[in-house]
Short mmCIF file of C-alpha atoms in Angstrom, two decimals:
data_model
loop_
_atom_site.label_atom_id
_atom_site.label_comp_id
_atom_site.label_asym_id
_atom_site.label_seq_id
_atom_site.Cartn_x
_atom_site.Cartn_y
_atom_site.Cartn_z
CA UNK A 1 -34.60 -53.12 -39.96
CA UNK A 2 -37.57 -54.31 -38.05
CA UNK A 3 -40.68 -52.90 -37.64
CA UNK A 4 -40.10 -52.57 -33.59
CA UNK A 5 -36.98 -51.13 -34.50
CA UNK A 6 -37.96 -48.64 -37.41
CA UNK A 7 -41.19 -47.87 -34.83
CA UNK A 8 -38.86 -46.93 -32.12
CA UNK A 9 -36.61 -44.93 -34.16
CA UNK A 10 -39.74 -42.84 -35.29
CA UNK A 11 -40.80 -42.27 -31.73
CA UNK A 12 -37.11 -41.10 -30.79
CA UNK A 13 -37.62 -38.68 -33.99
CA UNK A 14 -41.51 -37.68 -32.49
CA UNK A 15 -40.07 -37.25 -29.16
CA UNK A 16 -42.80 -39.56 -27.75
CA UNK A 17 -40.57 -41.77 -25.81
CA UNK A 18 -40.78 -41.83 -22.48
CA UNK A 19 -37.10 -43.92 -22.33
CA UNK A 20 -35.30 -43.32 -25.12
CA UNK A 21 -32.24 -45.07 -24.33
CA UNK A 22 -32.76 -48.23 -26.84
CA UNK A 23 -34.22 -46.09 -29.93
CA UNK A 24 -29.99 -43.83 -29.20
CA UNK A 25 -28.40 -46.80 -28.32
CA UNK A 26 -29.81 -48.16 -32.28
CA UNK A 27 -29.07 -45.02 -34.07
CA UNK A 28 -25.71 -44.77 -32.45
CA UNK A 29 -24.63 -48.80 -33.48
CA UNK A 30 -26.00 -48.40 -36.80
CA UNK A 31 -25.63 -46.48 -39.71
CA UNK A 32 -28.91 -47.19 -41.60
CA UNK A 33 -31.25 -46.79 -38.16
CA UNK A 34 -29.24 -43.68 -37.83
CA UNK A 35 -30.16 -42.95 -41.87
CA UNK A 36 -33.45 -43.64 -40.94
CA UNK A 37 -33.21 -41.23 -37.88
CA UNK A 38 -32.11 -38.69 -39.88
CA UNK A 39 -35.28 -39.06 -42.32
CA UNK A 40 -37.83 -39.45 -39.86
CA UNK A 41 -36.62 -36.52 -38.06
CA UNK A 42 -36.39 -34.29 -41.41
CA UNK A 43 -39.93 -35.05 -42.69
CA UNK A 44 -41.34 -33.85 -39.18
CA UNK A 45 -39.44 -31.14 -39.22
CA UNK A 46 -40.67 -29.89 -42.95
CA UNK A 47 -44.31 -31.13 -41.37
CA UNK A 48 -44.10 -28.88 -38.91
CA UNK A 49 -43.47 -25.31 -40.65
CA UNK A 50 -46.87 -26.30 -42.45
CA UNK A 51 -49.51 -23.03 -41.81
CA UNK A 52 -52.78 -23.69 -40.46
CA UNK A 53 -54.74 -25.27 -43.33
CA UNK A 54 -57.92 -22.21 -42.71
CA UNK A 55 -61.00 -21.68 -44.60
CA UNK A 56 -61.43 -17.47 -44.78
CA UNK A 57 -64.46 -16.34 -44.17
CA UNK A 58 -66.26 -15.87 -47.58
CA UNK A 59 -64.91 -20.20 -48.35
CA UNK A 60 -66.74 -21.01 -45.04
CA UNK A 61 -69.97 -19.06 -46.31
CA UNK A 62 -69.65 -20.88 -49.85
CA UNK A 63 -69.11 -24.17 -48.39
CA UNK A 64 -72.74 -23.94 -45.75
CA UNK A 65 -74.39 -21.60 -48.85
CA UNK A 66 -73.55 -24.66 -51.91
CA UNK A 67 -74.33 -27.77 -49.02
CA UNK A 68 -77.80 -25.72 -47.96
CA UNK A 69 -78.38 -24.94 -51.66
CA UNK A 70 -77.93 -28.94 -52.68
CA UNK A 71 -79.66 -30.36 -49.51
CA UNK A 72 -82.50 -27.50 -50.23
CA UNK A 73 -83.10 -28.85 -54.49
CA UNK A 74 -83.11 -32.75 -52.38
CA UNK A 75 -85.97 -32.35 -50.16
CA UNK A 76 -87.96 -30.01 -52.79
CA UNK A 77 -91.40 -31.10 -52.88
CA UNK A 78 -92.86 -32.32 -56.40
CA UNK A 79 -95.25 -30.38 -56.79
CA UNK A 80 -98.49 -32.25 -59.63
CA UNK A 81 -99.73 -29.69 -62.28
CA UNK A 82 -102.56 -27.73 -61.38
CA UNK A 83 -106.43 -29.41 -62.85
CA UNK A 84 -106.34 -25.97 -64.83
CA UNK A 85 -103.18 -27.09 -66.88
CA UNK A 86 -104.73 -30.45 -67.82
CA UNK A 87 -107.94 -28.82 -68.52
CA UNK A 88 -106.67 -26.49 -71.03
CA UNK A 89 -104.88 -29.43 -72.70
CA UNK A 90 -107.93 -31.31 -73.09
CA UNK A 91 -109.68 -28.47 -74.09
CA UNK A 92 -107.28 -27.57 -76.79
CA UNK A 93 -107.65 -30.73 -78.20
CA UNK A 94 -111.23 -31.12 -77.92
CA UNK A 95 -111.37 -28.00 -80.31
CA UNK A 96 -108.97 -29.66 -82.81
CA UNK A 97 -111.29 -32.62 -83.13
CA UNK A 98 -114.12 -30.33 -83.27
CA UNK A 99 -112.29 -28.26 -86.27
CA UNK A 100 -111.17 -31.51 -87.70
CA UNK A 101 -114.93 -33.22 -87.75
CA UNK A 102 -116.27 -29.98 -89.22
CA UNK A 103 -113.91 -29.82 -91.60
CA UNK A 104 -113.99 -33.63 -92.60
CA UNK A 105 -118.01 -33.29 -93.07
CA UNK A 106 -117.61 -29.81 -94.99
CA UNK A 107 -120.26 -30.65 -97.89
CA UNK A 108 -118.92 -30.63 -101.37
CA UNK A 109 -116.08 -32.85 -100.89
CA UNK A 110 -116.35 -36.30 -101.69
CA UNK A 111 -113.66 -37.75 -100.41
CA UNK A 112 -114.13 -36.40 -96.65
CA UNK A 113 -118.12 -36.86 -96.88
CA UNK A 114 -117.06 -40.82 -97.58
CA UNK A 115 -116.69 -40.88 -93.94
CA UNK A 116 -119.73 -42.67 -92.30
CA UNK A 117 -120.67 -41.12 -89.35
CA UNK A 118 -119.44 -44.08 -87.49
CA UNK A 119 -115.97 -43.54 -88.93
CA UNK A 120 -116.01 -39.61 -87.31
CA UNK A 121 -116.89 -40.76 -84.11
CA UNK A 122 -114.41 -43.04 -83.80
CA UNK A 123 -112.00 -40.93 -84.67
CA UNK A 124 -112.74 -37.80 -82.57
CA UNK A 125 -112.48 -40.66 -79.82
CA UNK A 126 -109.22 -41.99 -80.91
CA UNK A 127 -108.10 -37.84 -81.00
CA UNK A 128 -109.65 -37.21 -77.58
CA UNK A 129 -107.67 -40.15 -75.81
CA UNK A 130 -104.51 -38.98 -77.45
CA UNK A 131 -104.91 -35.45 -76.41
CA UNK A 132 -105.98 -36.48 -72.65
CA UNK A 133 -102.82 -38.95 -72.76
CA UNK A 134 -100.64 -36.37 -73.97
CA UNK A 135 -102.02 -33.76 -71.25
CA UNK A 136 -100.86 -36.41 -68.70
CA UNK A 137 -97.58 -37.60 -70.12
CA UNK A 138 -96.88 -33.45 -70.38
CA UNK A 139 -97.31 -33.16 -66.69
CA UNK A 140 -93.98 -35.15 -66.60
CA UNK A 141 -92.53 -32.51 -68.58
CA UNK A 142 -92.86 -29.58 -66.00
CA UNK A 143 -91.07 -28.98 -62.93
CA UNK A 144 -91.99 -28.14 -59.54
CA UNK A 145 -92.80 -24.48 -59.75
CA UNK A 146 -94.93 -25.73 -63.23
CA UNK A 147 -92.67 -24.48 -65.41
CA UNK A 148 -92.28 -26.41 -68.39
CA UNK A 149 -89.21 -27.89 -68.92
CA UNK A 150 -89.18 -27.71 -72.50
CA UNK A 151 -91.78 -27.96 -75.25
CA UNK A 152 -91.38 -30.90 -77.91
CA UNK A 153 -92.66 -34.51 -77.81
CA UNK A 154 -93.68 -36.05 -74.04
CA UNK A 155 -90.63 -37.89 -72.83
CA UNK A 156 -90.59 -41.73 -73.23
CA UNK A 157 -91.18 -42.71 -70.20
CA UNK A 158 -90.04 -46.16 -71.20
CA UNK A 159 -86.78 -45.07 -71.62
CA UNK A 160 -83.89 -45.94 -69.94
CA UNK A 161 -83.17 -43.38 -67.20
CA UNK A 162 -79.43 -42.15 -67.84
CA UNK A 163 -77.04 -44.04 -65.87
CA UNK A 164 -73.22 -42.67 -64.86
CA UNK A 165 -70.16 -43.73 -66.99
CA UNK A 166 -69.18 -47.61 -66.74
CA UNK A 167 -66.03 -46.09 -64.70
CA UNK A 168 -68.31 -45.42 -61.86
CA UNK A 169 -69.40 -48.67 -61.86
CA UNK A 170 -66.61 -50.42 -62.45
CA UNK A 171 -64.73 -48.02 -59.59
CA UNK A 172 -67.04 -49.00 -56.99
CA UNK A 173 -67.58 -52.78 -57.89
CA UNK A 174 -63.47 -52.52 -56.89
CA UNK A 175 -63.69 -51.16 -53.98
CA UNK A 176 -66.46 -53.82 -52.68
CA UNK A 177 -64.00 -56.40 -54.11
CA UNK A 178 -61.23 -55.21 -52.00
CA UNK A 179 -63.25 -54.47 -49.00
CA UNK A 180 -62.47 -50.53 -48.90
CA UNK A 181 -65.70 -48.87 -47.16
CA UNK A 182 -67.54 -47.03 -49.88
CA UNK A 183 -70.17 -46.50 -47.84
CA UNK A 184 -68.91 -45.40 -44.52
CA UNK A 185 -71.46 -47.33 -42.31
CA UNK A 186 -73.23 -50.43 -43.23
CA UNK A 187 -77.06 -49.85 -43.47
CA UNK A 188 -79.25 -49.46 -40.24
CA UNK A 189 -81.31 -52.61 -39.84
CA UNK A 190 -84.27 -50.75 -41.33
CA UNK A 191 -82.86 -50.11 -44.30
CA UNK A 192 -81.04 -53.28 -44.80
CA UNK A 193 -84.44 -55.06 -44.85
CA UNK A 194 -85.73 -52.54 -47.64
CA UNK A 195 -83.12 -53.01 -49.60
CA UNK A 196 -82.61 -56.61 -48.88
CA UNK A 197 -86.33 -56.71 -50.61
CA UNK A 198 -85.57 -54.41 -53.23
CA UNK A 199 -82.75 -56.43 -54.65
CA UNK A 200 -85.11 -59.52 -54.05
CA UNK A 201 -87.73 -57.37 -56.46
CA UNK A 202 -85.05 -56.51 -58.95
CA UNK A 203 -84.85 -60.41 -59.35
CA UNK A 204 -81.51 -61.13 -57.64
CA UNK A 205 -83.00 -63.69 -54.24
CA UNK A 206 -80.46 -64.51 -52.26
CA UNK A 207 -77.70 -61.86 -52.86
CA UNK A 208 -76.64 -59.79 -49.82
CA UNK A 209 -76.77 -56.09 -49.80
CA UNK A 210 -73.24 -54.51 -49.05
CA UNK A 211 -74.22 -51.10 -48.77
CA UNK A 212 -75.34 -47.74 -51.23
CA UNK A 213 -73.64 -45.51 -53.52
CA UNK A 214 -74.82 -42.17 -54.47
CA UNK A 215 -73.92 -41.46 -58.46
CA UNK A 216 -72.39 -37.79 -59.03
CA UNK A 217 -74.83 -34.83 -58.59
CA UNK A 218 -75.99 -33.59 -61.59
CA UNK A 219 -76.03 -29.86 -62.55
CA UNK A 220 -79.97 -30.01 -61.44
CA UNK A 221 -79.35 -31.67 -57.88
CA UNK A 222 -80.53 -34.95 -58.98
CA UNK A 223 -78.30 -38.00 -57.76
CA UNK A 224 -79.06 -41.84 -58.43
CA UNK A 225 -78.63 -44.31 -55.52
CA UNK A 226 -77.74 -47.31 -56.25
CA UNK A 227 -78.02 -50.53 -54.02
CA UNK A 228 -74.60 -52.15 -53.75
CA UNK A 229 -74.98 -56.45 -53.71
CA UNK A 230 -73.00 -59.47 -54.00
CA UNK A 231 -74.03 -63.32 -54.27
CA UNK A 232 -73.48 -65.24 -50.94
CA UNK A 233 -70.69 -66.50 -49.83
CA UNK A 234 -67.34 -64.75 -49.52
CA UNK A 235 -66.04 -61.60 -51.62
CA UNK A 236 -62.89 -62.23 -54.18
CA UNK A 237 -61.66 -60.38 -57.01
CA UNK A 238 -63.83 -62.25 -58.96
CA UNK A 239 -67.01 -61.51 -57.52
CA UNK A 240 -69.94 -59.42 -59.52
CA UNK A 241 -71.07 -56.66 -57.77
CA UNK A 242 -74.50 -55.58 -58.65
CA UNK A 243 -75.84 -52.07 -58.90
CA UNK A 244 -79.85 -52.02 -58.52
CA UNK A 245 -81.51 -48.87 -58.62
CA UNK A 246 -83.34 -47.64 -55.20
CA UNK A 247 -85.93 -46.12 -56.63
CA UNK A 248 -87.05 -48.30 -59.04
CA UNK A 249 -85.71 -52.17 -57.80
CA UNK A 250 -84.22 -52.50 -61.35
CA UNK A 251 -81.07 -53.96 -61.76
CA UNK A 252 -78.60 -51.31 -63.53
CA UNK A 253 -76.10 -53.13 -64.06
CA UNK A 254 -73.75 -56.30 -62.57
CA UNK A 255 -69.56 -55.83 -62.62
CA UNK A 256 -67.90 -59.02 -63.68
CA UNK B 1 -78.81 -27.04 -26.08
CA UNK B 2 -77.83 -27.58 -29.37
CA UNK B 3 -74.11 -26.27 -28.82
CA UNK B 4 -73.63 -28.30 -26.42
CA UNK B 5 -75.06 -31.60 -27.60
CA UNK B 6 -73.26 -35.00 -27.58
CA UNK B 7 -72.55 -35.48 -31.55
CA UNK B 8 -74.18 -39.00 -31.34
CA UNK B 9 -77.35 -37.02 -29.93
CA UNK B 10 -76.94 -34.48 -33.03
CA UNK B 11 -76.67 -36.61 -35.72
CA UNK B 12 -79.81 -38.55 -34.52
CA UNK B 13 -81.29 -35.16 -34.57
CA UNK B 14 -80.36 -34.84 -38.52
CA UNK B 15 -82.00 -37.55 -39.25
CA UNK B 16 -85.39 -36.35 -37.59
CA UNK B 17 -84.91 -33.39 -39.67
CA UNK B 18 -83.44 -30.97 -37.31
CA UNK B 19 -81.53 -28.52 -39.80
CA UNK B 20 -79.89 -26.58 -36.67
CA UNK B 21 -78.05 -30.07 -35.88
CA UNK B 22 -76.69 -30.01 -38.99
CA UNK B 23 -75.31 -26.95 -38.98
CA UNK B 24 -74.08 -27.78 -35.60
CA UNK B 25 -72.26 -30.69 -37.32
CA UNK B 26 -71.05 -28.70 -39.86
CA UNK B 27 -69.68 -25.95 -37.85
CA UNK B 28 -67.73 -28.32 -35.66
CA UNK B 29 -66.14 -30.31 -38.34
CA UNK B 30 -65.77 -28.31 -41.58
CA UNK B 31 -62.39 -26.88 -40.61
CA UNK B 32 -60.84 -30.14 -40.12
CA UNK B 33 -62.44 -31.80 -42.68
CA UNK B 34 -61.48 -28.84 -45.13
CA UNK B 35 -58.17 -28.87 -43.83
CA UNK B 36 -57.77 -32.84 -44.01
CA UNK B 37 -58.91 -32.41 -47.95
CA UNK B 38 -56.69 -29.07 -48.55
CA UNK B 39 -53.46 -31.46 -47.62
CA UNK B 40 -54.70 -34.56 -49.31
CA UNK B 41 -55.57 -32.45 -52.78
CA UNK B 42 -53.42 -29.46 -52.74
CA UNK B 43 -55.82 -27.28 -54.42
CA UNK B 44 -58.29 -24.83 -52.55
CA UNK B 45 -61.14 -25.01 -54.61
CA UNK B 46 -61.15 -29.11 -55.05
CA UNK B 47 -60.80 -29.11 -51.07
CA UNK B 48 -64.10 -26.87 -50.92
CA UNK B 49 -65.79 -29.12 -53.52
CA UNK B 50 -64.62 -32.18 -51.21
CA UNK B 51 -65.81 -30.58 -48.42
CA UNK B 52 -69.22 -30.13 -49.86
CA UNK B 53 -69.51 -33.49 -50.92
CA UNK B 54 -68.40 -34.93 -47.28
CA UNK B 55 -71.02 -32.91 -45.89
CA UNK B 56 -73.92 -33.75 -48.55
CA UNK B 57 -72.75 -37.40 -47.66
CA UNK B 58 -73.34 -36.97 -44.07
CA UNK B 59 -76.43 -35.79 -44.58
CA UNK B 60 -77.68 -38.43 -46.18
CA UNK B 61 -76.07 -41.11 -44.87
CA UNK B 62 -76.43 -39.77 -41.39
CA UNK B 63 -79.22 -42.68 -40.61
CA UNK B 64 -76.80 -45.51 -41.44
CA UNK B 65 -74.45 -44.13 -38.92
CA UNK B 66 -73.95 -47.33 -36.69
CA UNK B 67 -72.26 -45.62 -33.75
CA UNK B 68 -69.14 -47.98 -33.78
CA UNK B 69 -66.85 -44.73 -33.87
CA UNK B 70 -67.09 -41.76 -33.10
CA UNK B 71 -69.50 -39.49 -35.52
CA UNK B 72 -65.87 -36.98 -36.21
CA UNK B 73 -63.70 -40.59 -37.33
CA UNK B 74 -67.15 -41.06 -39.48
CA UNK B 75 -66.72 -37.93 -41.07
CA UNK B 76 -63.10 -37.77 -41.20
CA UNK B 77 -63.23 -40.95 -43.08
CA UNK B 78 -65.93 -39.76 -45.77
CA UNK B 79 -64.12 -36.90 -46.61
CA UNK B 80 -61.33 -39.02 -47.19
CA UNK B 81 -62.84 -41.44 -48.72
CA UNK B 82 -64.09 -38.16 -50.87
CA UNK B 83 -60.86 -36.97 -51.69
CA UNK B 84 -59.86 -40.09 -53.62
CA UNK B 85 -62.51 -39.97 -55.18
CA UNK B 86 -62.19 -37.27 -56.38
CA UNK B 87 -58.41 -37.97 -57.37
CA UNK B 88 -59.96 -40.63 -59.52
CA UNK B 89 -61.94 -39.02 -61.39
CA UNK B 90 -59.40 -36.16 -62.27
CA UNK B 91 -56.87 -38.73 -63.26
CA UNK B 92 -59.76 -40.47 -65.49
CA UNK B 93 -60.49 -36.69 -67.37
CA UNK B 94 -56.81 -36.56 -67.55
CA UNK B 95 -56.45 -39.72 -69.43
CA UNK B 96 -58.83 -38.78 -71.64
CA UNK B 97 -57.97 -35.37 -72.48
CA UNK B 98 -54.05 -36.04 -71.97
CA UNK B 99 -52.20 -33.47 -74.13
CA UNK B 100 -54.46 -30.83 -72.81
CA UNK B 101 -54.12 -32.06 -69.67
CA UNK B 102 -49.91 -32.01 -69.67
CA UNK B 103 -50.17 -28.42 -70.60
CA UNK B 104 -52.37 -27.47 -67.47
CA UNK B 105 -50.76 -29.17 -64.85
CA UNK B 106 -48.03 -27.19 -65.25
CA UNK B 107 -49.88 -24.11 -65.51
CA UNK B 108 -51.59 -25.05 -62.43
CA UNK B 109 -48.87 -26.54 -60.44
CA UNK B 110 -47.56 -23.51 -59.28
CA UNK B 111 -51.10 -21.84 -57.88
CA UNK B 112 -51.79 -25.50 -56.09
CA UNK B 113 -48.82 -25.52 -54.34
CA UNK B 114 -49.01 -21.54 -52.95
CA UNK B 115 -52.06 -22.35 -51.59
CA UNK B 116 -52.07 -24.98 -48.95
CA UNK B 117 -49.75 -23.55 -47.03
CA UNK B 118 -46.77 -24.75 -47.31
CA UNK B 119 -43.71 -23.80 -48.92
CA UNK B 120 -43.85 -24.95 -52.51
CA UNK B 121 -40.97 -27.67 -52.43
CA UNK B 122 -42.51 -29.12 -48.90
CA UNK B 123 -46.05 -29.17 -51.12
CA UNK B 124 -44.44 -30.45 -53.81
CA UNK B 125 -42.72 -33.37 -52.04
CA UNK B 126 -46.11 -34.03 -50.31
CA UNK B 127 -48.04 -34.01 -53.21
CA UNK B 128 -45.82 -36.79 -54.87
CA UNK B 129 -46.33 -39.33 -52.09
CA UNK B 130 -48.90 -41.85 -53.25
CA UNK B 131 -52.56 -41.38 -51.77
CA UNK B 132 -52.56 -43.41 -49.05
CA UNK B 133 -48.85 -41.99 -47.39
CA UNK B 134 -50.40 -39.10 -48.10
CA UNK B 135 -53.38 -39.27 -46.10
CA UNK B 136 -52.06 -40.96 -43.45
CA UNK B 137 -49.53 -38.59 -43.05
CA UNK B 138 -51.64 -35.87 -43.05
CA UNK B 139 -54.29 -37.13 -40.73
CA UNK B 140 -51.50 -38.08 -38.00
CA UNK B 141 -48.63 -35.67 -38.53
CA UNK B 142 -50.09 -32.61 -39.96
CA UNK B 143 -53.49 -32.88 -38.33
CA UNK B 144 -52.10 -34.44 -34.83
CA UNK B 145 -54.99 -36.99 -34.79
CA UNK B 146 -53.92 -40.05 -32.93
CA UNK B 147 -52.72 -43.36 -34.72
CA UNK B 148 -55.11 -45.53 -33.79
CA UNK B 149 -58.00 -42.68 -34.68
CA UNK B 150 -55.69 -42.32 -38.14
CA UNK B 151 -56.02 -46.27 -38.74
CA UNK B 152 -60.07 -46.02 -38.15
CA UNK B 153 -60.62 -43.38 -40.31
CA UNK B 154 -58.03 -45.01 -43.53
CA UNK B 155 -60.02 -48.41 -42.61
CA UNK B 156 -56.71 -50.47 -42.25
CA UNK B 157 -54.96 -52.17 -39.01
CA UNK B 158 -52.84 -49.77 -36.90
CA UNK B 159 -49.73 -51.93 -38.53
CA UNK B 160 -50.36 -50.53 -41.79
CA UNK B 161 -50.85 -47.04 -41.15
CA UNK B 162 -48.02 -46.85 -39.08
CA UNK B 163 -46.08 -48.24 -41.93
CA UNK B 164 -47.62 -45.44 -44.28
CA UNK B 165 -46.30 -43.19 -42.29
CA UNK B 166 -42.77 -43.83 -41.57
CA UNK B 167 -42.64 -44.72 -45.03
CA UNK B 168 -44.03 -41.77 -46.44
CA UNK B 169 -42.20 -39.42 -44.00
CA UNK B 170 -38.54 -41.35 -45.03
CA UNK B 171 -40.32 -40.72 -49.12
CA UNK B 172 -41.22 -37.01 -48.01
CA UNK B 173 -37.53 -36.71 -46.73
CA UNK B 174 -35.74 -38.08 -49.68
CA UNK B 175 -38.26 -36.08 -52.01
CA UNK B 176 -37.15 -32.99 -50.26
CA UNK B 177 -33.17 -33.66 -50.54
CA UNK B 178 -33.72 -34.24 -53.92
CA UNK B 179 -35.12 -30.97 -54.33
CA UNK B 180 -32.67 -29.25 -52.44
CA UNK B 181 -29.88 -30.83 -54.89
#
């Protein structure tokens, strides 16, 4: 059947027409529009004994109490370490150097008096810097309300930030490829122009900016965007996709 | 004023900040958009998750909102757009933890399909339908939203979702006399 055909038949099932005298006159003559009749009509009808699809009460006060909770861990102000935490670090390790000099000029021991004065000074520098460093790199360790976040080493702030699974990736390079709107609304002209210049940045002139994707929020509330962009020209299943990091203008990765 | 607003006026209003146009947004849409993601999923507590994550995406996305539909096709179409997401990545832990996974969906097939309301063999049937006859069938049969509104929100010509639908109401129907048999 045609699609006119199989469209009127569905209306005649809907009840929509306003003359239904072709869709009866189709049924009637065949056997398969009447078959198809017969479905349309039976779907709508199993459709139709569907409840209301309603959210009680306490699922309506989860849903606003999670969405205010995530939006509220988003827009959480970072909050620097007060000048009495870095103080005390510095202090701490002031006292080290100061137990370590003493100790390395105790008299009576050869080996640690073979230290020229020179020598000591340089290295109660060398242990100052490291401790003032460290007091810095362990602001990165604490959270907003300066809590610590955990004691151990500072974190390697040269490290690679964690990225989601390749599937992500890979997902969302697809859907660019086959058009489907992963990001319901194409950039204001604002930030089209940011990240138009951000891509630029992460080394990648001349591709065009497609949109953003938001990774999966963590446990903590933390979410990675991700710049969505494409060489120029047109987009075929065989176009990379590039995923460049908002925050940073660092390419992530590219989907080949 | 704010109950009244224009939602183009409210969403602009979101993304100056204003937290009582939000929940103005929210309170208008959520039932649809938790009812649109109920049918789509089949599950209660994956629709609420779906729902939150609709409604975290409006939020942030609410300045690239372009005004070339209205802002309730906009959010229809994320939570959509949400839901299959979602799908994904549940088939994705499913191929990964597969004999586990075998055992639980049939555990769990039973409490999904009690609670979307629907009889069990009409959930059923409606749960087999691919994704997209799905949706579109829930959008404009179950929902009553218009085709044309239906064809915004799925992103495709108003050809194709009418095809998705008569299609997946004739696989709904043959689904269900199967069942019956």
């Amino acid at each position: 059947m045609r699609d006119h055909e199989i469209e009127l038949i569905a209306g005649l099932a809907e009840g929509t027409l306003d003359d239904e005298t072709a869709a009866r006159a189709l049924i009637e003559s065949s056997a398969e529009a009447l078959a198809e009749f017969q479905a349309q009509k039976s779907a709508l009808t199993a459709l139709s004994a569907a409840l209301p699809a309603e959210m009680s009460e306490h699922e309506r006060a989860a849903l606003r109490r999670d969405v205010w909770t995530a939006l509220g861990k988003e827009s959480q102000p970072v909050v620097g370490t007060p000048w009495y935490y870095r103080l005390s670090y510095a202090a701490a390790g002031l006292l080290v150097v100061v137990g370590l000099v003493s100790v390395l000029n105790r008299p009576g021991d050869d080996e640690r008096a073979g230290l020229s004065r020179t020598e000591t000074a340089e290295l109660s520098a060398d242990a100052a810097d490291t401790t003032i460093a460290q007091a810095g790199e362990d602001e990165t360790m604490r959270d907003a309300d300066g809590d610590a976040l955990g004691g151990g080493a500072a974190p390697d702030t040269t490290s690679t930030m964690s990225l989601p699974p390749e599937e992500f990736f890979a997902d969302e390079a697809q859907r660019v490829r086959l058009g489907q709107p992963q990001d319901p609304s194409s950039s204001g002209d604002g930030q089209l122009e940011e990240d138009t210049v951000c891509v630029d940045t992460a080394g990648l002139s001349g591709y065009r900016v497609v949109g953003e994707v938001i990774s999966d929020t963590e446990p903590d509330g933390t979410a990675v965007t991700f710049i969505v962009a494409v060489p120029p020209g047109g987009i075929d299943d065989s176009t990379p996709v590039a995923f460049v990091l908002a925050d940073r203008c660092e390419v992530a990765t590219i989907e080949r | 004023m704010t109950a009244a607003a224009p939602e183009l006026d409210l969403l602009r209003r979101v993304v100056d900040g204003d937290h009582d146009a939000f929940d103005e947004i929210m309170r208008r849409h959520e039932g649809r958009v938790f009812s649109v993601c109920l049918r789509i999923m089949g599950d209660r507590e994956q629709a609420l998750d779906a729902a939150q994550d609709t409604f975290l995406t409006v939020f942030r996305k609410a300045h690239q909102f372009k005004a070339k539909s209205a802002v309730g096709t906009w959010i229809y179409r994320i939570a959509v757009n949400t839901c299959y997401d979602q799908i994904r990545k549940a088939k994705r832990r499913a191929a990964d933890s597969m004999p586990d996974y075998l055992d639980l969906i049939d555990e769990s097939a039973e409490a999904a399909v009690d609670s979307a309301g629907l009889r069990p063999d009409i959930e059923r049937a409606l749960l087999s339908l691919p994704q997209e006859f799905r949706a579109a069938i829930v959008l404009a049969d179950m929902e009553g939203i218009s085709l044309p509104e239906t064809a915004e929100i799925l992103g495709v010509p108003l050809g194709t979702v009418k095809s998705r639908v008569f299609r997946g109401r004739r696989q709904l129907a043959e689904r269900l006399g199967n069942q019956s048999r």
